[in-house]
């Protein structure tokens, strides 16, 4: 290892960054246009797209903390995780449309509905507009503080301050607990309370596990971009991609395990409070989306990731990662959209907001462009600010050995 | 290349090394020299060694996959047979073929099948149990399970020649070269 190497980002990163901003701008214009015509649809689509990219940012922060605690050769990707987690301030800003659209999204924000509904009245001390905003503020302050502190200490490490090594581990230990708890609460606030009558204790883990998978898929895509260019071409090895592939396989299985467990328990209990969630998702055309997810969110990536070659060769792994990001998006569509459909016996239907079976609005495609473009712009900006390798990481030498230490 | 001097009672020639690095370097040299029927012995796993020996990739993953698929089919089949054919019972008005209930057991038997595939497959591919192996005829080989590293070029190798191979092994600066009785 030589200290004269700067590990500066490749030159064409700026072009990607500019392109991301353009895509984001086009998406924003489309969204503004869509908001004028169908504000209800705009808020739903924005929520879906927002949660996908928030998942990449938060999942990256979670994986970064796991990496600080566990070590392992995949630490060579630390700068990608750090750059993703530093996009969280932008995600706090992009949350604003959800706050504005609260009454379009969440039935509990309608006082007249709450009054006439015993369950909602009971839940009102938690599910009310003010506390919803206070919690969101608390999450973002906490997440941003952790992400920026981890990044700041990482920079001090680059400058030669080795006293931060142990501090990074301590903060990661506490930070993982904080992240898991707050992300669980956020999943209740932003997703589960779309249908405030329904509840599932596994939901938070499903949300956090999905974020981990999104973050891994995104990291594979960025790292494949980096490994084709100097200076990382000689540093990222097949064994490093192998690690990312193995972790992705584990997260694909985790997603399937949590989802199936949730389904089996609700199917077995067959309770009136729980079963409408699945009825809404296995009727009126949504069942095809459900089967699609079982096949393409589990069976296909699982089978592809079993192969050693598919995990070790970045040019193959990147296609699996791209496909995973697409199905992560469709999984979020499945969590959100059926709640606004007539098939679901839910409060939106009583409020007269319903579709006739499966639907995909054009805004569902425009919103990811807007959120994704802006997010990617922020990510590339952050990635370019630091050396691409945490070159003073005490475990790095081991990670960079030909076979990759484990 | 003549094989005349190769004694039928000889298994091969064995060189002893002090470090794993020396063993890997020697193995790479032997492979460059054209030797193929050789084996290396080490008290610790050395990742580079399989590559240096030019070993073909293990067939074990396929056996594990096969074991898993068989286990899964057997588990599901057992439940289907008992719940639907042999002893159908109405539980809470659910269909006899209530597949979500079958999944946990199917999952477990898949794991069991895969684990058995790995366990039995590993023994079979390693040709275990093997009560006799000629390398143990070399007294120094006792240290192969503690702190010494060995490379054995076998007489079955087409390029094996007692004098030439012995000379080649000596050129690698081993601690010693011994003949391995078959």
Coordinates of C-alpha atoms in Angstrom, one line a residue:
Chain A
X1 CA 0.0 0.0 0.0
X2 CA 1.4 3.4 -0.9
X3 CA 0.2 6.6 0.6
X4 CA 0.9 8.6 -2.5
X5 CA -2.2 7.1 -4.2
X6 CA -5.2 9.3 -3.8
X7 CA -7.8 6.8 -4.9
X8 CA -9.6 9.6 -6.6
X9 CA -12.9 8.8 -8.3
X10 CA -12.8 8.0 -12.1
X11 CA -13.1 11.0 -14.4
X12 CA -16.5 10.0 -15.9
X13 CA -18.1 10.1 -12.5
X14 CA -19.0 13.7 -13.1
X15 CA -20.8 12.9 -16.3
X16 CA -22.9 10.3 -14.4
X17 CA -23.6 12.9 -11.8
X18 CA -24.8 15.5 -14.3
X19 CA -27.0 12.8 -16.0
X20 CA -28.5 11.9 -12.7
X21 CA -29.5 15.5 -12.1
X22 CA -31.0 15.8 -15.5
X23 CA -33.1 12.6 -15.0
X24 CA -34.1 13.9 -11.6
X25 CA -35.2 17.2 -13.1
X26 CA -37.2 15.5 -15.8
X27 CA -38.9 13.3 -13.2
X28 CA -39.7 16.3 -11.0
X29 CA -41.3 18.1 -13.9
X30 CA -43.4 15.0 -14.7
X31 CA -44.3 14.7 -11.0
X32 CA -45.3 18.3 -10.8
X33 CA -47.5 17.8 -13.9
X34 CA -49.0 14.7 -12.4
X35 CA -49.6 16.4 -9.1
X36 CA -51.7 19.0 -11.0
X37 CA -53.9 16.2 -12.6
X38 CA -54.0 13.5 -9.9
X39 CA -52.6 14.6 -6.5
X40 CA -53.8 11.4 -4.9
X41 CA -51.8 9.3 -7.3
X42 CA -48.8 11.6 -7.0
X43 CA -48.5 11.1 -3.2
X44 CA -48.8 7.3 -3.4
X45 CA -46.2 7.1 -6.2
X46 CA -43.9 9.4 -4.4
X47 CA -44.2 7.3 -1.2
X48 CA -43.2 4.1 -3.1
X49 CA -40.3 5.7 -4.9
X50 CA -39.2 7.5 -1.7
X51 CA -39.1 4.3 0.3
X52 CA -37.0 2.5 -2.3
X53 CA -34.2 5.1 -2.2
X54 CA -34.5 5.7 1.5
X55 CA -34.0 2.0 1.8
X56 CA -30.7 2.1 -0.1
X57 CA -29.5 5.0 2.1
X58 CA -30.6 3.5 5.4
X59 CA -29.6 -0.1 4.4
X60 CA -26.1 1.2 3.5
X61 CA -25.8 2.8 6.9
X62 CA -26.9 -0.5 8.5
X63 CA -24.4 -2.5 6.5
X64 CA -21.7 0.0 7.2
X65 CA -22.2 -0.5 10.9
X66 CA -22.3 -4.3 10.5
X67 CA -19.0 -4.0 8.6
X68 CA -17.4 -1.9 11.4
X69 CA -18.5 -4.5 13.9
X70 CA -17.8 -7.7 11.9
X71 CA -14.9 -6.8 9.7
X72 CA -14.4 -8.9 6.6
X73 CA -13.0 -8.4 3.2
X74 CA -16.1 -6.6 1.9
X75 CA -14.9 -3.6 3.9
X76 CA -13.2 -2.5 0.7
X77 CA -16.7 -1.2 -0.3
X78 CA -16.9 1.0 2.8
X79 CA -16.7 4.3 0.9
X80 CA -19.7 3.3 -1.2
X81 CA -21.8 2.6 2.0
X82 CA -20.6 5.8 3.5
X83 CA -21.5 7.9 0.5
X84 CA -25.0 6.3 0.4
X85 CA -25.6 7.0 4.0
X86 CA -24.5 10.6 3.6
X87 CA -27.6 11.1 1.3
X88 CA -29.9 11.0 4.3
X89 CA -30.2 14.8 4.6
X90 CA -31.6 14.9 1.1
X91 CA -34.0 12.1 2.0
X92 CA -35.2 14.3 4.9
X93 CA -36.1 17.0 2.4
X94 CA -37.7 14.6 -0.1
X95 CA -39.9 13.4 2.8
X96 CA -41.8 16.8 2.6
X97 CA -44.3 15.7 -0.1
X98 CA -45.3 12.8 2.2
X99 CA -45.9 15.2 5.1
X100 CA -47.9 17.4 2.8
X101 CA -49.9 14.5 1.4
X102 CA -50.6 13.0 4.8
X103 CA -54.4 13.3 4.5
X104 CA -54.3 11.6 1.0
X105 CA -52.3 8.7 2.3
X106 CA -53.2 8.0 5.8
X107 CA -56.9 7.5 6.9
X108 CA -56.0 8.2 10.6
X109 CA -55.2 11.8 9.6
X110 CA -59.0 12.4 9.0
X111 CA -60.6 13.4 12.3
X112 CA -64.1 12.5 11.2
X113 CA -63.0 8.9 10.4
X114 CA -61.2 8.6 13.7
X115 CA -64.2 9.8 15.6
X116 CA -66.5 7.1 14.2
X117 CA -64.0 4.3 14.5
X118 CA -63.3 2.7 17.8
X119 CA -59.9 1.2 16.7
X120 CA -58.6 4.5 15.3
X121 CA -59.8 6.4 18.4
X122 CA -57.8 3.9 20.5
X123 CA -54.7 4.3 18.3
X124 CA -55.1 8.1 18.1
X125 CA -52.5 8.9 20.8
X126 CA -49.9 7.4 18.5
X127 CA -51.4 7.8 15.1
X128 CA -52.0 11.6 14.9
X129 CA -50.6 14.2 12.6
X130 CA -48.4 16.1 15.1
X131 CA -46.8 13.0 16.7
X132 CA -46.2 11.6 13.2
X133 CA -44.2 14.6 12.2
X134 CA -42.3 14.7 15.6
X135 CA -41.3 11.0 15.1
X136 CA -40.2 11.6 11.5
X137 CA -38.0 14.5 12.7
X138 CA -36.6 12.4 15.4
X139 CA -35.7 9.6 12.9
X140 CA -34.0 11.9 10.5
X141 CA -32.0 13.7 13.2
X142 CA -30.9 10.4 14.6
X143 CA -30.0 8.7 11.3
X144 CA -28.2 11.8 9.9
X145 CA -26.2 12.2 13.1
X146 CA -25.0 8.6 13.0
X147 CA -24.2 8.7 9.3
X148 CA -22.3 11.9 9.4
X149 CA -20.4 11.0 12.6
X150 CA -19.4 7.6 11.1
X151 CA -18.2 9.5 8.0
X152 CA -16.4 12.2 10.0
X153 CA -14.4 9.6 12.0
X154 CA -13.7 7.7 8.8
X155 CA -12.1 10.9 7.4
X156 CA -10.1 11.4 10.6
X157 CA -8.8 7.8 10.1
X158 CA -7.7 8.8 6.6
X159 CA -5.8 11.7 8.2
X160 CA -4.0 9.2 10.4
X161 CA -6.0 9.4 13.7
X162 CA -6.1 5.8 14.8
X163 CA -8.0 6.6 18.0
X164 CA -11.2 6.6 16.0
X165 CA -11.0 2.9 15.1
X166 CA -12.5 1.8 18.4
X167 CA -15.0 4.7 18.4
X168 CA -16.3 3.6 15.0
X169 CA -17.0 0.2 16.5
X170 CA -18.7 1.5 19.6
X171 CA -21.0 3.9 17.7
X172 CA -21.8 1.1 15.2
X173 CA -22.9 -1.2 18.1
X174 CA -25.3 1.4 19.5
X175 CA -26.2 2.7 16.0
X176 CA -27.4 -0.7 14.8
X177 CA -29.8 -1.0 17.7
X178 CA -31.0 2.6 17.1
X179 CA -31.4 2.0 13.4
X180 CA -33.4 -1.3 13.8
X181 CA -35.7 0.2 16.3
X182 CA -36.3 3.5 14.5
X183 CA -36.7 1.8 11.1
X184 CA -39.3 -0.5 12.7
X185 CA -41.2 2.5 14.0
X186 CA -40.8 4.2 10.6
X187 CA -42.2 1.1 8.8
X188 CA -45.3 1.3 11.1
X189 CA -45.7 5.1 10.5
X190 CA -45.1 5.3 6.8
X191 CA -46.3 1.9 5.5
X192 CA -48.3 -0.2 7.9
X193 CA -50.5 2.7 8.9
X194 CA -51.8 3.0 5.3
X195 CA -54.2 0.5 6.7
X196 CA -54.4 1.5 10.3
X197 CA -56.7 -1.5 11.3
X198 CA -54.0 -4.0 10.3
X199 CA -50.9 -5.0 12.2
X200 CA -48.1 -7.5 11.9
X201 CA -45.2 -7.9 14.3
X202 CA -42.9 -9.1 11.5
X203 CA -43.4 -6.0 9.4
X204 CA -40.4 -4.0 10.8
X205 CA -37.9 -6.8 10.1
X206 CA -39.3 -7.2 6.6
X207 CA -38.8 -3.4 6.1
X208 CA -35.2 -3.5 7.5
X209 CA -34.3 -6.7 5.6
X210 CA -35.6 -5.2 2.3
X211 CA -33.4 -2.1 2.9
X212 CA -30.4 -4.3 3.4
X213 CA -31.1 -6.1 0.1
X214 CA -31.6 -2.8 -1.8
X215 CA -28.4 -1.4 -0.4
X216 CA -26.4 -4.5 -1.4
X217 CA -27.8 -4.5 -4.9
X218 CA -27.0 -0.8 -5.3
X219 CA -23.5 -1.3 -3.9
X220 CA -22.9 -4.1 -6.4
X221 CA -24.0 -1.8 -9.3
X222 CA -21.7 1.0 -8.2
X223 CA -18.8 -1.3 -7.5
X224 CA -19.1 -2.9 -11.0
X225 CA -19.0 0.7 -12.4
X226 CA -15.8 1.4 -10.3
X227 CA -14.0 -1.9 -11.0
X228 CA -14.1 -1.2 -14.8
X229 CA -12.0 2.0 -14.2
X230 CA -8.9 3.1 -12.5
X231 CA -8.0 3.2 -9.7
X232 CA -10.3 0.5 -8.3
X233 CA -9.8 -1.9 -11.2
X234 CA -6.8 -3.5 -9.6
X235 CA -8.2 -3.4 -6.0
X236 CA -11.7 -4.9 -6.2
X237 CA -11.2 -8.6 -6.6
X238 CA -13.6 -11.4 -7.6
X239 CA -13.6 -12.5 -3.9
X240 CA -14.9 -9.2 -2.9
X241 CA -17.9 -9.4 -5.3
X242 CA -18.3 -13.0 -4.1
X243 CA -18.9 -11.6 -0.6
X244 CA -21.5 -9.1 -1.8
X245 CA -23.1 -11.9 -3.8
X246 CA -23.2 -14.2 -0.7
X247 CA -24.7 -11.4 1.4
X248 CA -27.3 -10.7 -1.3
X249 CA -28.3 -14.4 -1.3
X250 CA -28.7 -14.3 2.4
X251 CA -30.9 -11.2 2.2
X252 CA -33.0 -12.7 -0.6
X253 CA -33.6 -15.7 1.7
X254 CA -34.3 -13.4 4.6
X255 CA -36.9 -11.5 2.7
X256 CA -38.6 -14.8 1.6
X257 CA -38.4 -16.1 5.2
X258 CA -39.9 -13.0 6.8
X259 CA -42.6 -12.7 4.1
X260 CA -43.6 -16.3 4.3
X261 CA -43.6 -16.4 8.1
X262 CA -45.9 -13.3 8.1
X263 CA -48.1 -15.0 5.5
X264 CA -48.2 -18.4 7.3
X265 CA -49.1 -16.9 10.7
X266 CA -51.9 -14.8 9.3
X267 CA -53.2 -17.7 7.1
X268 CA -53.1 -20.1 10.1
X269 CA -54.8 -17.7 12.5
X270 CA -57.3 -16.5 10.0
X271 CA -58.4 -13.5 12.1
X272 CA -60.7 -10.8 10.9
X273 CA -58.2 -8.1 11.9
X274 CA -55.3 -9.6 9.9
X275 CA -56.6 -11.4 6.9
X276 CA -57.9 -8.4 4.8
X277 CA -54.3 -7.5 4.1
X278 CA -53.7 -10.7 2.2
X279 CA -57.2 -10.8 0.7
X280 CA -56.4 -7.4 -0.9
X281 CA -53.2 -8.9 -2.4
X282 CA -54.5 -12.2 -3.7
X283 CA -57.6 -11.0 -5.6
X284 CA -58.6 -8.5 -8.3
X285 CA -55.4 -9.0 -10.4
X286 CA -53.0 -8.4 -7.5
X287 CA -52.5 -12.2 -7.2
X288 CA -50.4 -12.1 -10.4
X289 CA -48.2 -9.5 -8.8
X290 CA -47.9 -11.7 -5.7
X291 CA -46.8 -14.7 -7.9
X292 CA -44.4 -12.4 -9.8
X293 CA -42.8 -11.5 -6.5
X294 CA -42.5 -15.1 -5.3
X295 CA -40.8 -16.0 -8.6
X296 CA -38.7 -12.9 -9.2
X297 CA -38.0 -11.6 -5.7
X298 CA -37.1 -15.1 -4.4
X299 CA -36.9 -18.1 -6.8
X300 CA -35.0 -16.5 -9.6
X301 CA -32.4 -14.4 -7.7
X302 CA -32.0 -17.3 -5.2
X303 CA -31.2 -19.7 -8.0
X304 CA -28.9 -17.3 -9.8
X305 CA -27.0 -16.4 -6.7
X306 CA -26.4 -20.1 -5.8
X307 CA -23.9 -20.2 -8.6
X308 CA -20.3 -19.4 -7.6
X309 CA -19.5 -17.9 -11.0
X310 CA -22.5 -15.6 -10.9
X311 CA -21.3 -14.2 -7.6
X312 CA -17.6 -13.8 -8.5
X313 CA -18.0 -12.2 -11.9
X314 CA -19.1 -8.5 -11.6
X315 CA -20.4 -8.4 -15.2
X316 CA -22.9 -11.2 -14.3
X317 CA -23.6 -10.2 -10.7
X318 CA -24.5 -6.6 -11.8
X319 CA -27.5 -7.9 -13.8
X320 CA -28.8 -9.9 -10.8
X321 CA -28.4 -6.7 -8.7
X322 CA -30.2 -4.5 -11.3
X323 CA -33.1 -7.1 -11.3
X324 CA -33.2 -7.1 -7.5
X325 CA -33.5 -3.3 -7.4
X326 CA -36.5 -3.5 -9.9
X327 CA -38.3 -6.2 -7.8
X328 CA -37.5 -4.2 -4.6
X329 CA -39.5 -1.4 -6.2
X330 CA -42.3 -3.8 -7.2
X331 CA -42.4 -5.2 -3.7
X332 CA -43.0 -1.7 -2.4
X333 CA -45.7 -1.2 -5.0
X334 CA -47.3 -4.4 -3.6
X335 CA -47.1 -2.9 0.0
X336 CA -48.7 0.4 -0.9
X337 CA -51.0 0.2 -4.0
X338 CA -53.5 -2.5 -3.0
X339 CA -54.4 -0.4 0.0
X340 CA -56.0 2.0 -2.4
X341 CA -57.9 -0.6 -4.3
X342 CA -61.5 -1.7 -4.0
X343 CA -60.3 -5.2 -3.4
X344 CA -59.2 -4.3 0.1
X345 CA -61.8 -3.9 2.7
X346 CA -60.3 -0.8 4.1
X347 CA -60.8 2.7 5.1
X348 CA -59.8 4.3 1.8
X349 CA -62.7 2.4 0.2
X350 CA -65.1 3.9 2.7
X351 CA -63.6 7.3 1.9
X352 CA -64.5 6.7 -1.8
X353 CA -60.9 6.5 -3.1
X354 CA -60.6 3.3 -5.0
X355 CA -59.6 1.7 -8.2
X356 CA -61.1 -1.3 -9.9
X357 CA -58.4 -4.0 -9.3
X358 CA -54.7 -4.0 -10.2
X359 CA -53.4 -0.7 -11.5
X360 CA -50.1 1.0 -12.3
X361 CA -50.3 4.7 -12.7
X362 CA -47.8 6.5 -15.0
X363 CA -46.8 8.5 -12.0
X364 CA -45.5 5.2 -10.5
X365 CA -42.8 5.4 -13.2
X366 CA -42.2 9.1 -13.0
X367 CA -41.7 9.3 -9.3
X368 CA -38.8 6.9 -9.2
X369 CA -37.1 9.0 -11.9
X370 CA -37.5 12.1 -9.8
X371 CA -36.5 10.7 -6.4
X372 CA -33.9 8.3 -8.0
X373 CA -32.3 11.0 -10.1
X374 CA -31.9 13.5 -7.2
X375 CA -30.7 10.7 -4.9
X376 CA -28.1 9.4 -7.4
X377 CA -26.9 13.0 -7.9
X378 CA -26.4 13.4 -4.2
X379 CA -24.8 10.0 -4.0
X380 CA -22.2 10.7 -6.8
X381 CA -21.5 14.1 -5.2
X382 CA -20.8 12.4 -1.9
X383 CA -18.8 9.6 -3.5
X384 CA -16.5 12.0 -5.2
X385 CA -15.6 13.8 -2.0
X386 CA -13.5 11.1 -0.4
X387 CA -10.8 8.7 -1.6
X388 CA -12.5 5.5 -2.9
X389 CA -10.6 3.3 -0.5
X390 CA -10.5 3.7 3.3
X391 CA -6.7 3.3 2.9
X392 CA -5.8 3.5 6.6
X393 CA -8.3 0.9 7.7
X394 CA -6.3 -1.4 9.9
X395 CA -7.9 -4.5 8.3
X396 CA -7.5 -3.3 4.7
X397 CA -4.2 -5.1 4.0
X398 CA -5.8 -8.4 4.8
X399 CA -8.8 -7.6 2.7
X400 CA -6.7 -6.8 -0.4
X401 CA -4.7 -10.1 -0.4
X402 CA -5.1 -12.0 -3.6
X403 CA -7.6 -14.5 -2.3
X404 CA -9.3 -11.9 0.0
X405 CA -9.3 -12.6 3.7
X406 CA -12.5 -13.7 5.3
Chain B
X1 CA 11.3 -40.8 -21.3
X2 CA 11.7 -44.4 -20.1
X3 CA 9.8 -46.0 -17.3
X4 CA 12.2 -48.9 -16.9
X5 CA 13.7 -47.8 -13.6
X6 CA 10.3 -47.1 -12.0
X7 CA 9.9 -49.8 -9.4
X8 CA 6.4 -51.2 -9.2
X9 CA 6.8 -51.2 -5.4
X10 CA 7.2 -47.4 -5.4
X11 CA 4.2 -45.0 -4.8
X12 CA 6.2 -41.9 -5.5
X13 CA 8.8 -39.4 -4.3
X14 CA 8.0 -37.1 -1.4
X15 CA 9.6 -33.8 -0.5
X16 CA 9.3 -32.2 2.9
X17 CA 9.0 -28.4 3.4
X18 CA 9.1 -26.2 6.4
X19 CA 6.6 -23.5 5.4
X20 CA 3.3 -23.4 3.5
X21 CA 4.8 -20.7 1.2
X22 CA 7.6 -23.1 0.2
X23 CA 5.1 -25.9 -0.4
X24 CA 2.9 -23.7 -2.7
X25 CA 6.0 -22.5 -4.6
X26 CA 7.3 -26.0 -5.0
X27 CA 3.9 -27.2 -6.2
X28 CA 3.7 -24.4 -8.8
X29 CA 7.2 -25.3 -10.0
X30 CA 6.3 -29.0 -10.3
X31 CA 3.2 -28.2 -12.3
X32 CA 5.2 -25.9 -14.6
X33 CA 7.6 -28.8 -15.0
X34 CA 4.7 -30.9 -16.4
X35 CA 3.9 -33.1 -13.4
X36 CA 0.2 -33.8 -12.9
X37 CA -0.2 -36.9 -10.7
X38 CA 0.9 -35.3 -7.5
X39 CA -0.6 -34.4 -4.2
X40 CA 0.3 -32.0 -1.4
X41 CA -0.2 -32.5 2.3
X42 CA -0.5 -29.7 4.9
X43 CA -1.7 -29.5 8.5
X44 CA -3.6 -26.3 7.7
X45 CA -5.9 -25.4 4.8
X46 CA -4.1 -23.4 2.1
X47 CA -6.4 -21.7 -0.4
X48 CA -3.7 -21.3 -3.0
X49 CA -2.7 -24.9 -2.9
X50 CA -5.7 -26.3 -4.9
X51 CA -5.0 -23.8 -7.6
X52 CA -1.3 -24.7 -7.6
X53 CA -2.1 -28.4 -7.9
X54 CA -4.5 -27.6 -10.8
X55 CA -7.3 -29.6 -9.1
X56 CA -10.5 -29.6 -11.0
X57 CA -13.4 -27.8 -9.3
X58 CA -15.2 -30.0 -6.8
X59 CA -18.4 -31.7 -7.7
X60 CA -19.7 -31.4 -4.2
X61 CA -22.0 -28.4 -4.8
X62 CA -24.0 -30.5 -7.3
X63 CA -24.4 -33.3 -4.9
X64 CA -25.6 -30.9 -2.2
X65 CA -28.1 -29.4 -4.7
X66 CA -29.3 -32.8 -5.6
X67 CA -29.6 -33.8 -2.0
X68 CA -31.6 -30.7 -1.2
X69 CA -34.0 -31.1 -4.1
X70 CA -34.6 -34.8 -3.2
X71 CA -35.1 -33.9 0.5
X72 CA -37.6 -31.2 -0.4
X73 CA -39.6 -33.4 -2.7
X74 CA -39.6 -36.2 -0.1
X75 CA -40.7 -33.8 2.6
X76 CA -43.5 -32.3 0.6
X77 CA -44.5 -35.8 -0.8
X78 CA -44.7 -37.3 2.7
X79 CA -47.0 -34.5 3.9
X80 CA -49.1 -34.7 0.8
X81 CA -49.5 -38.4 1.1
X82 CA -50.3 -38.4 4.8
X83 CA -52.6 -35.3 4.7
X84 CA -54.4 -35.8 1.4
X85 CA -54.3 -39.6 0.6
X86 CA -53.7 -41.7 3.6
X87 CA -55.4 -39.8 6.5
X88 CA -57.3 -36.8 5.3
X89 CA -58.6 -34.7 8.2
X90 CA -60.6 -31.6 8.3
X91 CA -58.7 -29.0 10.4
X92 CA -60.7 -25.8 10.8
X93 CA -62.4 -26.2 7.4
X94 CA -59.1 -25.8 5.5
X95 CA -58.4 -27.8 2.4
X96 CA -56.6 -31.1 2.8
X97 CA -53.9 -29.8 0.5
X98 CA -53.2 -26.7 2.6
X99 CA -49.8 -26.1 1.1
X100 CA -48.6 -23.1 3.3
X101 CA -48.5 -25.5 6.2
X102 CA -46.3 -27.9 4.2
X103 CA -43.6 -25.4 3.6
X104 CA -41.8 -25.3 7.0
X105 CA -41.4 -29.1 7.0
X106 CA -40.4 -29.1 3.3
X107 CA -37.8 -26.4 4.1
X108 CA -36.4 -28.5 6.9
X109 CA -36.2 -31.7 4.8
X110 CA -34.5 -29.7 2.1
X111 CA -31.8 -28.7 4.5
X112 CA -31.5 -32.2 5.8
X113 CA -31.2 -33.6 2.3
X114 CA -28.6 -31.0 1.4
X115 CA -26.6 -31.6 4.6
X116 CA -26.7 -35.4 4.0
X117 CA -25.6 -34.8 0.4
X118 CA -22.7 -32.7 1.7
X119 CA -21.7 -35.2 4.3
X120 CA -22.0 -38.4 2.3
X121 CA -20.7 -36.7 -0.9
X122 CA -17.6 -35.4 0.9
X123 CA -16.8 -39.0 2.1
X124 CA -17.4 -40.5 -1.3
X125 CA -15.5 -37.9 -3.3
X126 CA -12.5 -38.2 -0.9
X127 CA -12.8 -42.0 -1.2
X128 CA -13.1 -42.3 2.5
X129 CA -12.8 -44.4 4.6
X130 CA -9.4 -45.4 3.3
X131 CA -7.6 -47.8 5.7
X132 CA -4.3 -47.8 3.9
X133 CA -2.4 -45.0 2.1
X134 CA 1.3 -45.4 1.1
X135 CA 2.3 -41.9 2.2
X136 CA 2.2 -43.1 5.8
X137 CA 5.2 -45.4 5.0
X138 CA 7.4 -42.4 5.3
X139 CA 8.3 -41.9 9.0
X140 CA 8.7 -38.1 8.6
X141 CA 5.1 -37.9 7.3
X142 CA 3.9 -38.1 10.9
X143 CA 4.5 -34.4 11.2
X144 CA 2.1 -33.7 8.3
X145 CA -0.6 -33.1 10.9
X146 CA 1.4 -30.8 13.0
X147 CA 4.1 -28.6 11.4
X148 CA 5.5 -29.9 8.1
X149 CA 4.4 -29.6 4.5
X150 CA 4.8 -32.3 1.9
X151 CA 4.7 -32.7 -1.8
X152 CA 4.4 -36.2 -3.3
X153 CA 5.0 -36.8 -7.0
X154 CA 3.5 -40.2 -7.8
X155 CA 5.0 -42.9 -10.0
X156 CA 1.8 -43.0 -12.1
X157 CA 2.7 -39.6 -13.6
X158 CA 3.8 -40.1 -17.2
X159 CA 6.8 -37.7 -16.6
X160 CA 7.9 -39.6 -13.4
X161 CA 11.5 -40.7 -13.6
X162 CA 13.2 -41.8 -10.4
X163 CA 16.5 -40.0 -11.0
X164 CA 15.2 -36.9 -12.8
X165 CA 12.2 -36.3 -10.5
X166 CA 14.5 -36.8 -7.4
X167 CA 16.9 -34.3 -8.8
X168 CA 14.1 -31.9 -9.6
X169 CA 12.7 -32.2 -6.0
X170 CA 16.2 -31.6 -4.5
X171 CA 16.5 -28.4 -6.6
X172 CA 13.5 -27.0 -4.7
X173 CA 15.5 -27.0 -1.5
X174 CA 13.3 -29.2 0.6
X175 CA 14.3 -30.5 4.1
X176 CA 14.5 -33.9 2.5
X177 CA 13.3 -36.2 -0.3
X178 CA 12.1 -39.7 0.5
X179 CA 11.0 -42.6 -1.6
X180 CA 7.4 -43.7 -0.7
X181 CA 6.9 -47.4 -0.7
X182 CA 3.7 -48.5 -2.3

